[in-house]
Coordinates of C-alpha atoms and ligand atoms in Angstrom, one line a residue:
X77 CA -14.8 27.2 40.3
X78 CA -15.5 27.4 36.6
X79 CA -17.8 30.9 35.4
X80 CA -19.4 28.5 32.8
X81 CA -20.7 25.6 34.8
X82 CA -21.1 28.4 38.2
X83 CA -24.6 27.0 39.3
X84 CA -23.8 23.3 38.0
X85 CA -20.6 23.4 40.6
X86 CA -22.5 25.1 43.4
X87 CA -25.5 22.5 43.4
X88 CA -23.1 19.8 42.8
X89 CA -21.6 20.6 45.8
X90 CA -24.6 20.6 47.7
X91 CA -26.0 17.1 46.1
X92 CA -22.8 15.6 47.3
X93 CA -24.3 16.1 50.9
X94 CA -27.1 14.8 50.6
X95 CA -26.9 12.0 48.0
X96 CA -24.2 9.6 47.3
X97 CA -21.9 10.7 43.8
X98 CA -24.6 13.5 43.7
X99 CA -27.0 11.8 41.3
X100 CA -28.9 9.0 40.8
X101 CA -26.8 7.4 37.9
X102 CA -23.3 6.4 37.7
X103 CA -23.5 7.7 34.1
X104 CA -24.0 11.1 35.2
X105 CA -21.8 11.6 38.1
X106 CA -18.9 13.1 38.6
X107 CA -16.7 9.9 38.0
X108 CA -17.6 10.5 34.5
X109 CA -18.2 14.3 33.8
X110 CA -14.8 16.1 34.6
X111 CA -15.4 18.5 37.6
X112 CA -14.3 22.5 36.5
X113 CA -15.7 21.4 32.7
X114 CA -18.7 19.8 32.6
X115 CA -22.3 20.8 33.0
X116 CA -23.6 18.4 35.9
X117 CA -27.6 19.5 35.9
X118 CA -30.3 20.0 33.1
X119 CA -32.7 22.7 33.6
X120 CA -34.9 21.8 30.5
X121 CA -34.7 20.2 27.0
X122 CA -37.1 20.0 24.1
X123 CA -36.1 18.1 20.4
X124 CA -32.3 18.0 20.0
X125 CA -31.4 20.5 22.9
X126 CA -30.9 20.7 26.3
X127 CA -30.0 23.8 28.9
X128 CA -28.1 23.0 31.8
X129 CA -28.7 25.1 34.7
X130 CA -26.4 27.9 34.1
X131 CA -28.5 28.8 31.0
X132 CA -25.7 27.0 28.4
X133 CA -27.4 25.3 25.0
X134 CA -26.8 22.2 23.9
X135 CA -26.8 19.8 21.4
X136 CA -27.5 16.8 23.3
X137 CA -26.3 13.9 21.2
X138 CA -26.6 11.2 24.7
X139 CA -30.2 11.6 24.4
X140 CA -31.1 10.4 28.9
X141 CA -28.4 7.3 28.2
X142 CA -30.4 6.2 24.9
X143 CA -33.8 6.7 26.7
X144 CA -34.9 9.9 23.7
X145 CA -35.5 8.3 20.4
X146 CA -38.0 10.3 19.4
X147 CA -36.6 13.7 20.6
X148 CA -37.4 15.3 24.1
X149 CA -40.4 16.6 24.7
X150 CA -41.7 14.6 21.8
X151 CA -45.3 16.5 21.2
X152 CA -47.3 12.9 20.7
X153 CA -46.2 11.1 23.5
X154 CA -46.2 14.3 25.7
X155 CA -50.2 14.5 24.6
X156 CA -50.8 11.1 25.4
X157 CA -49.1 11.2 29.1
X158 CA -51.4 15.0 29.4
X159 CA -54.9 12.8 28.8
X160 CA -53.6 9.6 30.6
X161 CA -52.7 12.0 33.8
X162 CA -56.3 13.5 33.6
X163 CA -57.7 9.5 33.9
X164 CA -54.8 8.4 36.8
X165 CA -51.3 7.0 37.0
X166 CA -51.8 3.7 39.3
X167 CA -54.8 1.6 40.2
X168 CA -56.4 -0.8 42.1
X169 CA -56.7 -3.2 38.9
X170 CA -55.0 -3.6 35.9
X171 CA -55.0 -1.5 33.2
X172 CA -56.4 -1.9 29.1
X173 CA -53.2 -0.2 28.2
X174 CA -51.0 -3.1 29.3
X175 CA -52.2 -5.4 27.2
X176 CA -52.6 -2.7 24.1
X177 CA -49.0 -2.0 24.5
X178 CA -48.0 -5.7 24.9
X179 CA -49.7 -6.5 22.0
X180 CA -47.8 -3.6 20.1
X181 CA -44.6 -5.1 21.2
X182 CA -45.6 -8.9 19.5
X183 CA -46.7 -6.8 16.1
X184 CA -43.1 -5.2 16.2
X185 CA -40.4 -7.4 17.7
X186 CA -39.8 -10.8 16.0
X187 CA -39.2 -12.6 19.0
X188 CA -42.2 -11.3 21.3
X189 CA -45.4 -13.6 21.6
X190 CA -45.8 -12.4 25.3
X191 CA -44.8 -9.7 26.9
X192 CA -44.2 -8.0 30.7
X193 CA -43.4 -4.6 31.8
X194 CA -41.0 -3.0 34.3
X195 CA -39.8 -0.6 35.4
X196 CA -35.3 0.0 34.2
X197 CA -33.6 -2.4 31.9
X198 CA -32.6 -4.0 35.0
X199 CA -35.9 -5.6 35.7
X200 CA -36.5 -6.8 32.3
X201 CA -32.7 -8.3 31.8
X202 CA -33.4 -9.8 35.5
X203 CA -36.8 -10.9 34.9
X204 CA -35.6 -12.7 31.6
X205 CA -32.8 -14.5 33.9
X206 CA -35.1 -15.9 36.5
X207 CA -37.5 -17.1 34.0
X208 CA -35.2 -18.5 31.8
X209 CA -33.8 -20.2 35.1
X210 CA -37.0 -21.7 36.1
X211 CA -37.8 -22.6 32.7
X212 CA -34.4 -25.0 32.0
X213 CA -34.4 -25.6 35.9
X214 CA -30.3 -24.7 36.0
X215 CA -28.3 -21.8 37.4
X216 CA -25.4 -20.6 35.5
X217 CA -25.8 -17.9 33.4
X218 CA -22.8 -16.9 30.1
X219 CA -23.2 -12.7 29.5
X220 CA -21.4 -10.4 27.0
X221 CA -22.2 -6.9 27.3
X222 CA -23.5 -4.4 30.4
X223 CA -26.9 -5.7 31.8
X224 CA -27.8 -3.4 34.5
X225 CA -26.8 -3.1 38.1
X226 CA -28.7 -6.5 39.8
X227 CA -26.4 -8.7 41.5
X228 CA -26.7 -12.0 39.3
X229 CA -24.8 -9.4 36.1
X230 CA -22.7 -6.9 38.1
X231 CA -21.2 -9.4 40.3
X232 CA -19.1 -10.3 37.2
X233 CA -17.6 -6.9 36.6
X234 CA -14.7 -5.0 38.7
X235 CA -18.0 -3.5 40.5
X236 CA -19.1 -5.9 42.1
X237 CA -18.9 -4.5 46.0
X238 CA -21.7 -6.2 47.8
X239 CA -22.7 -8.8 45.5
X240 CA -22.2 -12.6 47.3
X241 CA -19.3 -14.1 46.2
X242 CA -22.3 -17.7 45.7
X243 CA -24.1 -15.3 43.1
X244 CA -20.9 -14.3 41.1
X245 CA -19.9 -17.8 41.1
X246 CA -22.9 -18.6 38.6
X247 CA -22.3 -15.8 36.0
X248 CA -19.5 -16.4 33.7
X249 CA -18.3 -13.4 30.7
X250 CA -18.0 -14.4 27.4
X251 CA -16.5 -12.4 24.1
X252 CA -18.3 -11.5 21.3
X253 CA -17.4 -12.7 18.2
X254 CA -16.1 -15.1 19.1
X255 CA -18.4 -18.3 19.2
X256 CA -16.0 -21.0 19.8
X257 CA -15.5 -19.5 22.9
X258 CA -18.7 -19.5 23.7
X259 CA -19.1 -23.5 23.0
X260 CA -16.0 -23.7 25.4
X261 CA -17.5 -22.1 27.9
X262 CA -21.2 -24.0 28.2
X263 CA -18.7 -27.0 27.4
X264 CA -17.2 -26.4 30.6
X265 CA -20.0 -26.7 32.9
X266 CA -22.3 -28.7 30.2
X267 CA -26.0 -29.1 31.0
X268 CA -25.6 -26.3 33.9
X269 CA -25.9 -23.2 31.5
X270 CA -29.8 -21.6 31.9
X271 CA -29.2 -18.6 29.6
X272 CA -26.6 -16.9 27.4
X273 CA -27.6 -13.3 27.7
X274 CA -25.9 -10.4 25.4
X275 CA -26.6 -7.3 23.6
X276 CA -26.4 -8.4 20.2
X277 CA -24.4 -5.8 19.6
X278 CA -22.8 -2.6 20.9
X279 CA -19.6 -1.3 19.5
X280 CA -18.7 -4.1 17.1
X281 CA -21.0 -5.4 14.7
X282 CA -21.7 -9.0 14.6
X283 CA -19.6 -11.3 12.3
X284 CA -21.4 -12.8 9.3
X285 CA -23.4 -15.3 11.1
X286 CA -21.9 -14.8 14.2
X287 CA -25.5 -14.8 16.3
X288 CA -27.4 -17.4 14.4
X289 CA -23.9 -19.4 15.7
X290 CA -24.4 -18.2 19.1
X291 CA -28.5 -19.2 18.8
X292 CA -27.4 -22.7 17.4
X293 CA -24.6 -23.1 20.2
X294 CA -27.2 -21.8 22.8
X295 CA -29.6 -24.4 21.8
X296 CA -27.5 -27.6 21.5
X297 CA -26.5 -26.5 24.7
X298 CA -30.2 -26.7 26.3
X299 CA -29.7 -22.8 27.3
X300 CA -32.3 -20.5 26.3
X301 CA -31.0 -17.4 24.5
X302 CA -31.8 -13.7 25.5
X303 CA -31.0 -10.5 23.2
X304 CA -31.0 -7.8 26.0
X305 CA -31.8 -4.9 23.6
X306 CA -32.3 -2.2 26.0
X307 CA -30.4 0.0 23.8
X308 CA -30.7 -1.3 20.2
X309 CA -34.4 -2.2 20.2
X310 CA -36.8 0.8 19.0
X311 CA -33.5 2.1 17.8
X312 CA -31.8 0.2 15.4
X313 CA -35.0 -0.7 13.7
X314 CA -38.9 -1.1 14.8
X315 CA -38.1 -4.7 15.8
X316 CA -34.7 -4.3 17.1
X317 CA -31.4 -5.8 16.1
X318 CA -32.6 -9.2 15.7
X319 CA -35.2 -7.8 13.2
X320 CA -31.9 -6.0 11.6
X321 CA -29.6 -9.5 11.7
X322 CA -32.4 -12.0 11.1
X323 CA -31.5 -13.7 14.1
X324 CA -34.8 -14.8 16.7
X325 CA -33.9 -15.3 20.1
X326 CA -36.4 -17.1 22.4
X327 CA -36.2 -13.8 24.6
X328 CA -35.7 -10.4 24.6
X329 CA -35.5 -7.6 26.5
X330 CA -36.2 -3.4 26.4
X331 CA -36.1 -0.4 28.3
X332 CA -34.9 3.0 27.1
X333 CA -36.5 4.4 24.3
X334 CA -39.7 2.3 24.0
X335 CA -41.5 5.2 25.8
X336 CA -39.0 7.8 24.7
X337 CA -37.8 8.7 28.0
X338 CA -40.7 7.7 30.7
X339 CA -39.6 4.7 32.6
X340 CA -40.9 1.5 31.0
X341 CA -39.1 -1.5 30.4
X342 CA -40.1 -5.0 29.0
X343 CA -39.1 -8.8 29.0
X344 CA -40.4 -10.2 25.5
X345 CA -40.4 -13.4 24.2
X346 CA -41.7 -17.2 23.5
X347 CA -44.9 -17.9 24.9
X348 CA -43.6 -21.1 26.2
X349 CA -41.4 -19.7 28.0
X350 CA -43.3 -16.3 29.2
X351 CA -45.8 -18.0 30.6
X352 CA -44.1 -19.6 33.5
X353 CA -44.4 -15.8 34.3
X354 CA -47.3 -17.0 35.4
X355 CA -45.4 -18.7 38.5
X356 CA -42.2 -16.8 38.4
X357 CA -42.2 -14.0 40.7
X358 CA -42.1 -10.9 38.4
X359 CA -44.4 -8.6 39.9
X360 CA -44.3 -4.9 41.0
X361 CA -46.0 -1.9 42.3
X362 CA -45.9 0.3 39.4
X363 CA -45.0 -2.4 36.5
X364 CA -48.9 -1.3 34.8
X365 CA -47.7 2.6 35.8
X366 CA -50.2 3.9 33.1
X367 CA -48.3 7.4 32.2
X368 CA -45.3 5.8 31.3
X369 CA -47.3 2.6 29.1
X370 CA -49.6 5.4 27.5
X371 CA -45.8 7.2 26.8
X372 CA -44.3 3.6 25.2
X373 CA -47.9 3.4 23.5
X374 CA -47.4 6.8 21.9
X375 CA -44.1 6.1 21.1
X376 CA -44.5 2.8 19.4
X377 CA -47.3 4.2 17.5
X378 CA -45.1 7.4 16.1
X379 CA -42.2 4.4 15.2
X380 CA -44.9 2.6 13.2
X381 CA -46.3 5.5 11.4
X382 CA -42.7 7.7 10.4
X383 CA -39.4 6.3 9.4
X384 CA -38.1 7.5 12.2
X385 CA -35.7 4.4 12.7
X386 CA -34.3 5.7 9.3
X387 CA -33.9 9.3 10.0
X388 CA -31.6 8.2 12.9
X389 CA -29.8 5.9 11.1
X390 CA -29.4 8.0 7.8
X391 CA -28.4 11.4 9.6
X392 CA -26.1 8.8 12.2
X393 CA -24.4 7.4 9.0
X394 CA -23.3 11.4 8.1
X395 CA -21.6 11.7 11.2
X396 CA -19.6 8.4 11.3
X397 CA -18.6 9.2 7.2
X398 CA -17.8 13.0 8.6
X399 CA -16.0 12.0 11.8
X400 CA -14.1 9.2 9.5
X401 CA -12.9 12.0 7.4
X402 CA -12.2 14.3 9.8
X403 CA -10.0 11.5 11.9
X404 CA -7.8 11.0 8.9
X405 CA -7.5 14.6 7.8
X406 CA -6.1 15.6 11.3
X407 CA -3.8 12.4 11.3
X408 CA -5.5 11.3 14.2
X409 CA -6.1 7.2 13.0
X410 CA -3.8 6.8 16.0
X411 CA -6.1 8.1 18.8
X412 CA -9.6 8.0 17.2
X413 CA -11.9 5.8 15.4
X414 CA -15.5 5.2 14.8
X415 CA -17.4 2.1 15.3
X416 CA -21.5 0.6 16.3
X417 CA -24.6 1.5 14.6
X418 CA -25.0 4.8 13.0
X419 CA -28.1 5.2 15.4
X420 CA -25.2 4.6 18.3
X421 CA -22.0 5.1 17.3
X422 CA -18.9 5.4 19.8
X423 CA -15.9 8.0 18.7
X424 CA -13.2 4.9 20.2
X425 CA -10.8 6.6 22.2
X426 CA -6.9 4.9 22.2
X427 CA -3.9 5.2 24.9
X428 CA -1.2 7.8 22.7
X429 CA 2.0 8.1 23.9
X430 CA 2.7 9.1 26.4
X431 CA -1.6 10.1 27.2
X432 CA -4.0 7.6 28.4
X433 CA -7.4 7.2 26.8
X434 CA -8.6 8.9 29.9
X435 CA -6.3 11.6 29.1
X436 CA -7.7 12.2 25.9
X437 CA -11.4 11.6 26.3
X438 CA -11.4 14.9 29.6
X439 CA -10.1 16.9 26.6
X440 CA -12.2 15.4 24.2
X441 CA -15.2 16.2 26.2
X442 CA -14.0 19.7 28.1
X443 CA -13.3 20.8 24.5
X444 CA -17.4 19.6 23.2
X445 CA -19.0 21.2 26.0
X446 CA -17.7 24.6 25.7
X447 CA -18.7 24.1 22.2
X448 CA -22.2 23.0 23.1
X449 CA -22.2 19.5 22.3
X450 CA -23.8 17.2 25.3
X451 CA -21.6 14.0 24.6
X452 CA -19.8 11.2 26.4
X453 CA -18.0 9.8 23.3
X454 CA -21.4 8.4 21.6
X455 CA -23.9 9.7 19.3
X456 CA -26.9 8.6 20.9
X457 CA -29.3 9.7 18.0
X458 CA -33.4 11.0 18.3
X459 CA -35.5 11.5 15.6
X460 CA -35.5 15.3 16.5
X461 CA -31.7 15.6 15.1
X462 CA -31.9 17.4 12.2
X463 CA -29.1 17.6 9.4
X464 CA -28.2 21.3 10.8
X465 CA -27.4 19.3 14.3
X466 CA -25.0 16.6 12.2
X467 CA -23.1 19.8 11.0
X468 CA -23.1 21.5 14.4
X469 CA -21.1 18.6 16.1
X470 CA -19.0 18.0 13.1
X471 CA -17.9 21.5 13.0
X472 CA -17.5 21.3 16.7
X473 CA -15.5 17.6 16.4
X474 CA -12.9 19.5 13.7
X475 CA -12.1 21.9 16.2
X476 CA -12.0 19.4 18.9
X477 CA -9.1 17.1 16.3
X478 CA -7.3 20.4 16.0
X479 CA -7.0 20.7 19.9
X480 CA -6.2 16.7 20.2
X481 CA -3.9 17.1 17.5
X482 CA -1.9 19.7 19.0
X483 CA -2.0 18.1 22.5
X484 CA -0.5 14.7 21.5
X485 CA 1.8 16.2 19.0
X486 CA 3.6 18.7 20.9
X487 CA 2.8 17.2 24.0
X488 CA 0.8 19.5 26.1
X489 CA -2.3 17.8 26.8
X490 CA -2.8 18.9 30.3
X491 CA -1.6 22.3 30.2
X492 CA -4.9 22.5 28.1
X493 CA -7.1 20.7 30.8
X494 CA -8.9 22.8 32.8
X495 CA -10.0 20.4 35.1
X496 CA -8.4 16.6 36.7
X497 CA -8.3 14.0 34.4
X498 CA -11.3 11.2 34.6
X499 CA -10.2 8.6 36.4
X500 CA -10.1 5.0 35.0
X501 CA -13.9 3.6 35.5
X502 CA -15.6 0.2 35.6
X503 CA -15.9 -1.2 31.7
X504 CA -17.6 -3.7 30.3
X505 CA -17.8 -2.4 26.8
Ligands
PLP1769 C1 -27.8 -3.1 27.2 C2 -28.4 -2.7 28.6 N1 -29.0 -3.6 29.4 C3 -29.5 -3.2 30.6 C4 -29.3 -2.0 31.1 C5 -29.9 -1.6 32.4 O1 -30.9 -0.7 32.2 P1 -31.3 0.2 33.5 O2 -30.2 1.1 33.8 O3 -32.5 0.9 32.9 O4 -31.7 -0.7 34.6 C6 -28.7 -1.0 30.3 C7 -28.5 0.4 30.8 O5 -27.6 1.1 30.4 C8 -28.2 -1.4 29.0 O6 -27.5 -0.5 28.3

C-alpha cells in the first residue's frame, strides 16, 4: 500500500465490496487510475483545486469529466442553488425556471428553438435518437464519437455486454473526416438512416468544410443531423462548436458544463422536430429538478456576462504552445503530441518501442500525480485556471518528459512504475 494515496487505497478497498469497480463512473475507476499511484477519492475542491482524501492538493485539469467550466465551487451558481434550496428541489407542477432556462439555451445555441432537460448526456443523446426516429419514421442510426452508455450507442463499441444483438444491428460507426464514407454508408441502407449523430469534434478538428458536408450528406439522405455537444457546448464557445464552425444542425445535445457540475442535461433543436416531444416519450422524475436548472441558469448567465469561453481557450492555447515545445525539446515527437481544442486538449499518447501506449500513459500519470496535477491525458479547462495553474502543469509536464525520456531511451520504463500498468480499455476516441 502506497503512504501517499493510504486512505484512497483503504476506502477503495472497502467500495469494491459494496459497489461494483468501486465508483459510479467507468472514468473514475480503477481500470483507469493505476492502483499504488493514483488518488481514487476527492474530499473537497474549490476553483482550480481539488484534495483527495489523504489531504494531497491538486491542480485538477479533468474538471468532474468536463462537468466544471466555470471552476468548482463557482460562488454564483453556488448562490443561486443556496436560495433555490430554501424554495424546494422537486414539485408537484412544473417549474418557471424550465422554461427561463430553455429560453436561455435558444438565445445562446444556434440550433435551439426548443428545448428539454435531463438528467446525464445519456438522456439528451438518447432523447435526440428517439425523436429524430419518430420524426423520419426509420431506425438505423450512423455515430462517430462516445455517446453515453444507452444501449442503442454502446451496443456498437467493444462494451457492448448486455445490449441485444437486434439493437446493435441498427447503429452503424462512421469516421470523421471523412465524408465520403459517410455517403457510403447511408448509401448502403438508403432511405433507412433516422439520424447521423457525432460530436462535432473531439480530438481532431474538423476539415475545412467537413461538417457543412456531413449536414448536406445528412440531408440528401432524409436523416436528421445531431451535434451531441455534451462536451464542446458551453465550452468551446457560448453556442457551442456549431456556433465556432458555422455549421447548424437540426439538433443538438448538452450535459456537462451547462450547470457547471449539477446534473442537467438538454436535447435542443428545430421546433419541428422538438415538438413531436410532445408525443415522444421523454419524460422523467427529476428532468424540472429545480437546484440543478437554477445551477445551469446561473451558469449560462455568468457565460453571457464574462469571457469566460475565452479565458479557457486563451490560457488552453498556452499549454498546447508549451506542451508543443516541451515535446520537441525532450525529443519526445515520437511518443507525445498535442491535439483538440485548447479548451480540451488531449496530450496523444503513441506505442514506443518496445512500450505500449498503456505503458507510457501509467507513468505519464503516476509521475503528474505525485506532482499534483489531477489529469487523465486532457486538459479539461474552467474558468478558475489561472495563468500560475498553466505554469504549474507545465513545469510539472517538463519533469514528467524528463522521466518518459529516460524510460523509453534507456529502457527502464517499469522499473520506474510503482504500480501495474493500465490495462488496454474500451475506446472510441
Ligand atoms: C460527447 C458525449 N456524449 C454523451 C456523453 C454521455 O454523458 P453522460 O455520461 O452524462 O450520460 C458523454 C460523456 O462523457 C460525452 O462525452
Amino acid at each position: 500500500m502506497s503512504s501517499r494515496y493510504h486512505n484512497s487505497e483503504v476506502m477503495l478497498d472497502r467500495a469494491l465490496k459494496s459497489i461494483p469497480l468501486g465508483s459510479q463512473t467507468f472514468s473514475k475507476s480503477i481500470t483507469q487510475l493505476p492502483l499504488g499511484a493514483a488518488p481514487f477519492f476527492a474530499r473537497h475542491a474549490k476553483g482550480s483545486r481539488l484534495w483527495d482524501v489523504d489531504d494531497n492538493e491538486y491542480l485538477d485539469f479533468v474538471g468532474g469529466l468536463c462537468a466544471i467550466n466555470l471552476g468548482y465551487g463557482d460562488p454564483d451558481v453556488n448562490s443561486a442553488v443556496r436560495t433555490q434550496l430554501e424554495d424546494g428541489v422537486i414539485f408537484t407542477l412544473a417549474h418557471p425556471l424550465e422554461h427561463q432556462v430553455a429560453e436561455l439555451i435558444i438565445d445562446m445555441v444556434p440550433c435551439a428553438e426548443m428545448v428539454r432537460f435531463g438528467k446525464n448526456g445519456s438522456d439528451a443523446t438518447s432523447g435526440a435518437i428517439r425523436v429524430a426516429r419518430a420524426f423520419t419514421k426509420r431506425d438505423r442510426v450512423a455515430v462517430c464519437g462516445y455517446h453515453g452508455w444507452q444501449d442503442w450507442y454502446i451496443g456498437s463499441t467493444s462494451c457492448n455486454l448486455g445490449v441485444p444483438e437486434a439493437t446493435s444491428a441498427l447503429t452503424y460507426t462512421f469516421p470523421y473526416n471523412d465524408s465520403a464514407a459517410l455517403d457510403s454508408l447511408l448509401s448502403k441502407h438508403s432511405g433507412e438512416f433516422a439520424a447521423v449523430i457525432m460530436e462535432p469534434m473531439n480530438i481532431t478538428a474538423p476539415l475545412p468544410n467537413y461538417l457543412a458536408e456531413v449536414k448536406d450528406i445528412t440531408h440528401r439522405h432524409g436523416a436528421v443531423l445531431i451535434f451531441d455537444e455534451t462536451i464542446t457546448g458551453f465550452r468551446y464557445g457560448n453556442g457551442g462548436a456549431q456556433a465556432l464552425f458555422g455549421v447548424t444542425p437540426d439538433l443538438a445535445t448538452f450535459g456537462k458544463g451547462m450547470a457547471n457540475g449539477f446534473p442537467v442535461s438538454a436535447v435542443a433543436g428545430r421546433a419541428d422536430i422538438m415538438s413531436l416531444m410532445e408525443k415522444v416519450f421523454f419524460s422523467f422524475t427529476f428532468g424540472g429538478e429545480t437546484l440543478s436548472l437554477a445551477a445551469a441558469q446561473a451558469t449560462l448567465l455568468k457565460l453571457q456576462r464574462t469571457n469566460a469561453t475565452d479565458v479557457m481557450a486563451s490560457h488552453g492555447q498556452m499549454i498546447q504552445d508549451g506542451l508543443r515545445k516541451q515535446i520537441t525539446s525532450h525529443g519526445l515527437d515520437n511518443t507525445l503530441s498535442v491535439a483538440g481544442h485548447p479548451t480540451w486538449s488531449f496530450l496523444v499518447m503513441k506505442d514506443t518501442q518496445p512500450y505500449t501506449t498503456f505503458d507510457i500513459k501509467t507513468l505519464y500519470l503516476q509521475e503528474m500525480f505525485k506532482r499534483g496535477i489531477l489529469t487523465i491525458g486532457t486538459h479539461n479547462m474552467s474558468y478558475a485556471h489561472t495563468k500560475d495553474d498553466v505554469s504549474l502543469l507545465l513545469r510539472a509536464c517538463d519533469e514528467t518528459f524528463s522521466v518518459l525520456k529516460d524510460a523509453t531511451e534507456n529502457k527502464c520504463l517499469h522499473d520506474k512504475l510503482t504500480c501495474p500498468v493500465l490495462k488496454p480499455l474500451f475506446k472510441v476516441r
